[in-house]
Coordinates of N, CA and C in Angstrom, one line a residue:
M1 N -27.4 -6.2 8.4 CA -27.2 -5.2 7.4 C -28.5 -4.6 6.9
A2 N -28.4 -3.4 6.6 CA -29.6 -2.7 6.2 C -29.8 -2.9 4.7
Q3 N -31.0 -3.2 4.3 CA -31.4 -3.4 2.9 C -31.6 -2.0 2.3
P4 N -31.1 -1.8 1.1 CA -31.4 -0.6 0.4 C -32.9 -0.6 -0.1
P5 N -33.6 0.6 0.0 CA -35.0 0.6 -0.4 C -35.1 0.3 -1.9
D6 N -36.2 -0.3 -2.3 CA -36.5 -0.6 -3.7 C -36.9 0.6 -4.4
D7 N -37.0 0.5 -5.7 CA -37.3 1.6 -6.6 C -38.6 2.4 -6.3
L8 N -39.6 1.6 -5.9 CA -40.9 2.2 -5.6 C -40.8 3.2 -4.4
E9 N -40.2 2.7 -3.3 CA -40.0 3.6 -2.1 C -39.2 4.8 -2.5
R10 N -38.1 4.7 -3.2 CA -37.3 5.8 -3.5 C -38.1 6.8 -4.4
H11 N -38.9 6.3 -5.3 CA -39.7 7.1 -6.2 C -40.6 8.0 -5.4
H12 N -41.3 7.5 -4.4 CA -42.3 8.2 -3.6 C -41.6 9.2 -2.6
T13 N -40.4 8.9 -2.1 CA -39.8 9.8 -1.2 C -39.0 10.9 -1.9
R14 N -38.7 10.8 -3.1 CA -37.9 11.8 -3.8 C -38.9 12.9 -4.3
P15 N -38.5 14.2 -4.3 CA -39.4 15.2 -4.8 C -39.5 15.1 -6.3
R16 N -40.7 15.5 -6.8 CA -40.9 15.4 -8.3 C -40.1 16.4 -9.1
D17 N -39.6 16.0 -10.2 CA -38.9 16.9 -11.1 C -39.9 17.9 -11.7
P18 N -39.5 19.2 -11.6 CA -40.5 20.2 -12.1 C -40.8 20.2 -13.6
F19 N -39.9 19.5 -14.3 CA -40.1 19.4 -15.8 C -40.4 18.0 -16.2
D20 N -41.1 17.3 -15.3 CA -41.5 15.9 -15.7 C -42.6 16.0 -16.7
P21 N -42.5 15.3 -17.8 CA -43.5 15.4 -18.9 C -44.8 14.7 -18.5
N22 N -44.8 13.9 -17.4 CA -46.0 13.2 -17.0 C -47.0 14.1 -16.2
F23 N -46.5 15.3 -15.7 CA -47.3 16.1 -14.9 C -47.3 17.5 -15.5
L24 N -48.5 18.1 -15.6 CA -48.6 19.5 -16.1 C -48.1 20.5 -15.1
P25 N -47.5 21.6 -15.5 CA -47.1 22.6 -14.5 C -48.4 23.3 -13.9
R26 N -48.3 23.7 -12.6 CA -49.4 24.2 -11.9 C -49.6 25.7 -12.2
H27 N -50.8 26.2 -12.0 CA -51.2 27.6 -12.1 C -50.8 28.2 -13.4
R28 N -51.0 27.5 -14.5 CA -50.7 28.1 -15.8 C -51.4 27.3 -16.9
W29 N -52.1 28.1 -17.8 CA -52.7 27.4 -18.9 C -51.7 27.4 -20.1
L30 N -51.7 26.2 -20.8 CA -50.7 26.1 -21.9 C -51.5 26.0 -23.2
S31 N -51.0 26.6 -24.2 CA -51.6 26.4 -25.5 C -51.3 25.0 -26.0
R32 N -51.9 24.6 -27.1 CA -51.7 23.3 -27.6 C -50.3 23.1 -28.1
K33 N -49.7 24.1 -28.7 CA -48.3 24.0 -29.2 C -47.4 23.9 -28.0
E34 N -47.6 24.7 -27.0 CA -46.8 24.6 -25.8 C -46.9 23.3 -25.1
A35 N -48.1 22.8 -25.0 CA -48.4 21.5 -24.4 C -47.6 20.4 -25.1
H36 N -47.6 20.4 -26.5 CA -46.9 19.4 -27.2 C -45.4 19.5 -27.0
L37 N -44.9 20.8 -27.0 CA -43.5 21.0 -26.7 C -43.1 20.5 -25.3
W38 N -44.0 20.8 -24.3 CA -43.8 20.5 -22.9 C -43.8 18.9 -22.8
R39 N -44.7 18.3 -23.5 CA -44.8 16.8 -23.4 C -43.5 16.2 -24.1
A40 N -42.9 16.9 -25.0 CA -41.7 16.4 -25.7 C -40.5 16.6 -24.8
G41 N -40.6 17.3 -23.7 CA -39.6 17.5 -22.7 C -38.8 18.8 -22.9
V42 N -39.4 19.8 -23.6 CA -38.7 21.0 -23.8 C -38.7 21.9 -22.5
H43 N -37.6 22.4 -22.1 CA -37.5 23.2 -20.9 C -38.3 24.5 -21.0
A44 N -38.8 25.0 -19.9 CA -39.7 26.2 -19.8 C -38.9 27.4 -20.3
D45 N -37.6 27.5 -20.1 CA -36.8 28.6 -20.6 C -36.8 28.6 -22.1
Q46 N -36.7 27.4 -22.7 CA -36.7 27.3 -24.1 C -38.0 27.8 -24.7
L47 N -39.1 27.4 -24.0 CA -40.4 27.8 -24.5 C -40.6 29.4 -24.5
S48 N -40.1 30.0 -23.4 CA -40.2 31.5 -23.3 C -39.3 32.1 -24.3
A49 N -38.1 31.5 -24.5 CA -37.2 32.1 -25.5 C -37.8 32.0 -26.9
R50 N -38.4 30.9 -27.2 CA -39.1 30.7 -28.5 C -40.2 31.7 -28.7
Q51 N -41.0 31.9 -27.7 CA -42.1 32.9 -27.8 C -41.5 34.3 -28.1
Q52 N -40.4 34.7 -27.4 CA -39.8 36.0 -27.6 C -39.3 36.1 -29.0
A53 N -38.7 35.0 -29.5 CA -38.1 35.0 -30.9 C -39.2 35.2 -31.9
E54 N -40.4 34.5 -31.7 CA -41.5 34.6 -32.6 C -42.1 36.0 -32.6
E55 N -42.2 36.6 -31.4 CA -42.7 38.0 -31.3 C -41.7 39.0 -32.0
N56 N -40.4 38.8 -31.8 CA -39.4 39.7 -32.5 C -39.5 39.5 -34.0
A57 N -39.7 38.3 -34.5 CA -39.7 38.0 -35.9 C -41.0 38.7 -36.5
E58 N -42.1 38.7 -35.8 CA -43.3 39.3 -36.3 C -43.1 40.8 -36.4
G59 N -42.5 41.4 -35.4 CA -42.4 42.8 -35.3 C -41.2 43.4 -36.2
S60 N -40.4 42.6 -36.7 CA -39.2 43.1 -37.4 C -39.2 42.8 -38.9
G61 N -40.3 43.1 -39.5 CA -40.4 42.9 -41.0 C -39.8 44.0 -41.7
H62 N -38.6 43.9 -42.2 CA -37.9 45.0 -42.9 C -38.2 44.8 -44.4
S63 N -38.3 45.9 -45.1 CA -38.4 45.9 -46.6 C -37.1 46.5 -47.1
H64 N -36.9 46.5 -48.4 CA -35.7 47.0 -49.0 C -35.6 48.5 -48.9
E65 N -36.7 49.2 -48.7 CA -36.7 50.7 -48.6 C -36.1 51.0 -47.2
D66 N -36.4 50.2 -46.2 CA -35.9 50.5 -44.8 C -34.4 50.2 -44.7
L67 N -33.8 49.4 -45.5 CA -32.4 49.1 -45.4 C -31.5 50.2 -45.9
S68 N -30.4 50.4 -45.2 CA -29.4 51.4 -45.7 C -28.6 50.9 -46.9
C69 N -27.8 51.8 -47.4 CA -27.0 51.4 -48.6 C -26.0 50.4 -48.3
E70 N -25.4 50.5 -47.1 CA -24.4 49.5 -46.7 C -25.1 48.1 -46.5
Q71 N -26.2 48.1 -45.9 CA -26.9 46.8 -45.7 C -27.3 46.2 -47.0
L72 N -27.7 47.0 -48.0 CA -28.0 46.5 -49.3 C -26.8 45.9 -50.0
D73 N -25.7 46.7 -49.9 CA -24.4 46.1 -50.4 C -24.0 44.8 -49.8
M74 N -24.2 44.7 -48.4 CA -23.9 43.5 -47.7 C -24.8 42.4 -48.2
M75 N -26.1 42.7 -48.4 CA -27.0 41.7 -48.8 C -26.7 41.2 -50.2
F76 N -26.3 42.1 -51.1 CA -25.9 41.7 -52.5 C -24.6 40.9 -52.5
Q77 N -23.7 41.3 -51.6 CA -22.4 40.5 -51.5 C -22.7 39.1 -51.0
H78 N -23.6 39.1 -50.0 CA -23.9 37.7 -49.5 C -24.6 36.9 -50.6
D79 N -25.5 37.4 -51.3 CA -26.1 36.7 -52.4 C -25.1 36.2 -53.5
L80 N -24.2 37.1 -53.8 CA -23.1 36.8 -54.8 C -22.2 35.7 -54.2
Y81 N -21.9 35.8 -52.9 CA -21.1 34.7 -52.3 C -21.8 33.4 -52.4
C82 N -23.1 33.4 -52.1 CA -23.8 32.1 -52.1 C -23.9 31.6 -53.5
E83 N -24.0 32.4 -54.5 CA -24.0 31.9 -55.9 C -22.6 31.4 -56.3
T84 N -21.5 32.0 -55.9 CA -20.2 31.5 -56.2 C -20.0 30.1 -55.5
V85 N -20.4 30.0 -54.3 CA -20.3 28.7 -53.6 C -21.1 27.6 -54.3
S86 N -22.3 27.9 -54.7 CA -23.1 26.9 -55.4 C -22.5 26.6 -56.7
L87 N -21.9 27.6 -57.4 CA -21.2 27.3 -58.7 C -20.0 26.4 -58.5
K88 N -19.3 26.7 -57.4 CA -18.1 25.9 -57.1 C -18.5 24.4 -56.8
Y89 N -19.5 24.2 -56.0 CA -19.9 22.9 -55.7 C -20.6 22.2 -56.9
N90 N -21.3 22.9 -57.8 CA -21.7 22.3 -59.0 C -20.6 21.8 -59.9
R91 N -19.5 22.6 -59.9 CA -18.3 22.2 -60.7 C -17.7 21.0 -60.0
K92 N -17.6 21.0 -58.7 CA -17.1 19.8 -58.0 C -17.9 18.6 -58.3
D93 N -19.2 18.7 -58.3 CA -20.1 17.6 -58.6 C -19.8 17.0 -60.0
R94 N -19.7 17.9 -60.9 CA -19.4 17.5 -62.3 C -18.1 16.8 -62.4
S95 N -17.1 17.3 -61.7 CA -15.8 16.7 -61.8 C -15.8 15.3 -61.1
N96 N -16.6 15.2 -60.0 CA -16.7 13.9 -59.3 C -17.4 12.9 -60.2
R97 N -18.4 13.4 -60.9 CA -19.1 12.4 -61.8 C -18.2 12.0 -62.9
L98 N -17.4 12.9 -63.4 CA -16.4 12.5 -64.5 C -15.4 11.5 -63.9
L99 N -14.9 11.8 -62.7 CA -13.9 10.9 -62.1 C -14.5 9.5 -61.9
L100 N -15.7 9.5 -61.4 CA -16.4 8.2 -61.2 C -16.6 7.4 -62.5
S101 N -17.0 8.1 -63.6 CA -17.2 7.4 -64.9 C -15.9 6.9 -65.4
N102 N -14.8 7.7 -65.2 CA -13.5 7.2 -65.7 C -13.1 6.0 -64.9
Q103 N -13.3 6.0 -63.6 CA -13.0 4.8 -62.7 C -13.8 3.6 -63.2
I104 N -15.1 3.8 -63.5 CA -15.9 2.7 -63.9 C -15.4 2.1 -65.3
K105 N -15.0 3.0 -66.2 CA -14.4 2.5 -67.4 C -13.1 1.8 -67.2
L106 N -12.3 2.3 -66.3 CA -11.0 1.6 -66.0 C -11.3 0.2 -65.4
I107 N -12.3 0.1 -64.5 CA -12.7 -1.2 -64.0 C -13.1 -2.2 -65.1
N108 N -14.0 -1.7 -66.0 CA -14.4 -2.5 -67.1 C -13.3 -3.0 -68.0
H109 N -12.3 -2.0 -68.3 CA -11.2 -2.4 -69.1 C -10.3 -3.5 -68.4
K110 N -10.1 -3.3 -67.1 CA -9.3 -4.3 -66.3 C -10.0 -5.6 -66.4
F111 N -11.4 -5.6 -66.2 CA -12.1 -6.9 -66.3 C -11.9 -7.6 -67.6
K112 N -12.1 -6.8 -68.7 CA -11.9 -7.4 -70.1 C -10.5 -7.9 -70.3
L113 N -9.5 -7.2 -69.8 CA -8.1 -7.6 -69.9 C -7.8 -8.9 -69.1
N114 N -8.4 -9.0 -67.9 CA -8.2 -10.2 -67.1 C -8.9 -11.4 -67.7
L115 N -10.1 -11.1 -68.3 CA -10.8 -12.2 -69.0 C -10.0 -12.7 -70.2
L116 N -9.5 -11.8 -71.0 CA -8.7 -12.1 -72.2 C -7.4 -12.9 -71.7
C117 N -6.7 -12.4 -70.7 CA -5.5 -13.1 -70.2 C -5.9 -14.5 -69.7
A118 N -7.0 -14.7 -69.1 CA -7.4 -16.0 -68.6 C -7.7 -16.9 -69.8
Q119 N -8.3 -16.4 -70.8 CA -8.6 -17.2 -72.0 C -7.3 -17.6 -72.7
I120 N -6.4 -16.7 -72.8 CA -5.1 -17.0 -73.5 C -4.3 -18.0 -72.7
I121 N -4.3 -17.9 -71.4 CA -3.6 -18.9 -70.5 C -4.2 -20.2 -70.7
F122 N -5.6 -20.3 -70.7 CA -6.3 -21.6 -70.9 C -5.9 -22.2 -72.3
L123 N -5.9 -21.4 -73.3 CA -5.6 -21.9 -74.7 C -4.2 -22.4 -74.7
L124 N -3.2 -21.6 -74.1 CA -1.8 -22.1 -74.1 C -1.7 -23.4 -73.3
F125 N -2.3 -23.5 -72.2 CA -2.3 -24.8 -71.4 C -2.9 -25.9 -72.2
L126 N -4.0 -25.7 -72.9 CA -4.6 -26.7 -73.7 C -3.7 -27.1 -74.9
S127 N -3.1 -26.1 -75.5 CA -2.2 -26.4 -76.7 C -1.0 -27.1 -76.3
V128 N -0.4 -26.8 -75.1 CA 0.8 -27.5 -74.6 C 0.4 -28.9 -74.3
T129 N -0.7 -29.1 -73.7 CA -1.2 -30.5 -73.3 C -1.4 -31.3 -74.6
Y130 N -2.1 -30.8 -75.6 CA -2.3 -31.5 -76.8 C -1.0 -31.8 -77.6
L131 N -0.1 -30.8 -77.6 CA 1.2 -31.0 -78.3 C 2.0 -32.1 -77.6
S132 N 2.0 -32.1 -76.3 CA 2.7 -33.2 -75.6 C 2.1 -34.5 -75.8
Y133 N 0.8 -34.6 -75.9 CA 0.1 -35.8 -76.2 C 0.4 -36.3 -77.7
I134 N 0.5 -35.3 -78.6 CA 0.8 -35.7 -80.0 C 2.2 -36.2 -80.1
I135 N 3.2 -35.5 -79.4 CA 4.6 -36.0 -79.4 C 4.7 -37.4 -78.8
L136 N 3.9 -37.7 -77.7 CA 4.0 -39.0 -77.2 C 3.4 -40.0 -78.2
L137 N 2.4 -39.7 -78.9 CA 1.9 -40.6 -79.9 C 2.9 -40.8 -81.1
C138 N 3.6 -39.7 -81.4 CA 4.6 -39.9 -82.5 C 5.8 -40.8 -82.0
Y139 N 6.2 -40.7 -80.8 CA 7.3 -41.5 -80.3 C 6.8 -43.0 -80.1
S140 N 5.5 -43.2 -79.9 CA 5.1 -44.6 -79.8 C 4.8 -45.2 -81.1
G141 N 4.9 -44.5 -82.3 CA 4.7 -45.1 -83.6 C 3.4 -44.9 -84.3
Y142 N 2.5 -44.2 -83.7 CA 1.2 -43.9 -84.3 C 1.2 -42.5 -85.0
Y143 N 1.9 -42.5 -86.1 CA 2.1 -41.2 -86.8 C 0.7 -40.7 -87.4
Y144 N 0.0 -41.6 -88.0 CA -1.2 -41.1 -88.6 C -2.3 -40.6 -87.6
T145 N -2.3 -41.3 -86.5 CA -3.2 -40.8 -85.4 C -2.9 -39.4 -84.9
A146 N -1.6 -39.2 -84.8 CA -1.1 -37.9 -84.3 C -1.4 -36.8 -85.3
L147 N -1.1 -37.1 -86.6 CA -1.4 -36.1 -87.7 C -2.9 -35.8 -87.8
G148 N -3.7 -36.8 -87.7 CA -5.2 -36.6 -87.7 C -5.7 -35.8 -86.5
L149 N -5.1 -36.1 -85.3 CA -5.5 -35.3 -84.2 C -5.1 -33.9 -84.3
L150 N -3.9 -33.7 -84.8 CA -3.4 -32.3 -85.0 C -4.2 -31.5 -86.0
M151 N -4.6 -32.2 -87.1 CA -5.5 -31.5 -88.0 C -6.8 -31.2 -87.4
F152 N -7.4 -32.2 -86.7 CA -8.7 -32.0 -86.0 C -8.6 -30.8 -85.0
I153 N -7.6 -30.7 -84.2 CA -7.5 -29.7 -83.2 C -7.3 -28.3 -83.9
S154 N -6.5 -28.3 -85.0 CA -6.3 -27.0 -85.7 C -7.6 -26.5 -86.4
L155 N -8.3 -27.5 -87.0 CA -9.6 -27.1 -87.6 C -10.6 -26.6 -86.5
C156 N -10.7 -27.3 -85.3 CA -11.6 -26.8 -84.3 C -11.2 -25.4 -83.8
V157 N -9.9 -25.2 -83.6 CA -9.5 -23.8 -83.1 C -9.9 -22.8 -84.2
C158 N -9.6 -23.1 -85.5 CA -10.0 -22.1 -86.5 C -11.5 -21.9 -86.6
W159 N -12.3 -22.9 -86.4 CA -13.7 -22.8 -86.5 C -14.2 -21.9 -85.3
L160 N -13.6 -22.2 -84.1 CA -14.0 -21.4 -82.9 C -13.6 -19.9 -83.1
E161 N -12.5 -19.7 -83.6 CA -12.1 -18.3 -83.8 C -13.0 -17.6 -84.9
Y162 N -13.4 -18.4 -85.9 CA -14.2 -17.8 -86.9 C -15.6 -17.5 -86.4
K163 N -16.2 -18.5 -85.7 CA -17.6 -18.3 -85.2 C -17.7 -17.4 -84.0
Q164 N -16.8 -17.6 -83.1 CA -16.9 -16.8 -81.8 C -15.6 -16.1 -81.6
P165 N -15.7 -14.8 -81.3 CA -14.5 -14.1 -80.9 C -14.1 -14.5 -79.5
L166 N -12.9 -14.1 -79.1 CA -12.5 -14.5 -77.7 C -13.3 -13.9 -76.6
L167 N -13.7 -12.7 -76.8 CA -14.6 -12.0 -75.9 C -16.0 -12.0 -76.3
P168 N -17.0 -12.2 -75.5 CA -18.4 -12.1 -75.9 C -18.7 -10.6 -76.3
Q169 N -19.7 -10.5 -77.1 CA -20.1 -9.2 -77.7 C -20.5 -8.2 -76.6
A170 N -21.0 -8.7 -75.5 CA -21.5 -7.7 -74.4 C -20.3 -7.1 -73.7
L171 N -19.1 -7.7 -73.8 CA -17.9 -7.1 -73.1 C -17.1 -6.2 -74.0
I172 N -17.3 -6.3 -75.3 CA -16.5 -5.5 -76.3 C -17.0 -4.1 -76.4

């Protein structure tokens, strides 16, 4: 079986790409700008098209006096259209900011409501647990212990409500 040639042999037998950035084009001097563009891999047709565009741009400097009435009207209409588009997008930006601020407020209110619901559920669970414990103490004959515990719990809850609201001040 014949072995395929390795990359080095294939590289030397194949003709060179005329736009290879490793080799300068022959019989032509390049300016610094063209050399940079050529090194970047820009095709020669693009270089010539760019030169023609630059020459046309230099030679076609129009002033307002050279323009006809229709061209002036078209220019003013174009400027007016650009202004209306920018006004429209400014209005959209403001409405988007308002929508985002409303969504952030809604998220904050949901968080506060969820925190309050969690605190209420915890207090209900705690009160049911203590009430069942007090009822068990009453059935076992320790009336004074149950009454003292009930008074202690009610005083602690009243003190907590007086000193600290259910929600921290940062969330209100």
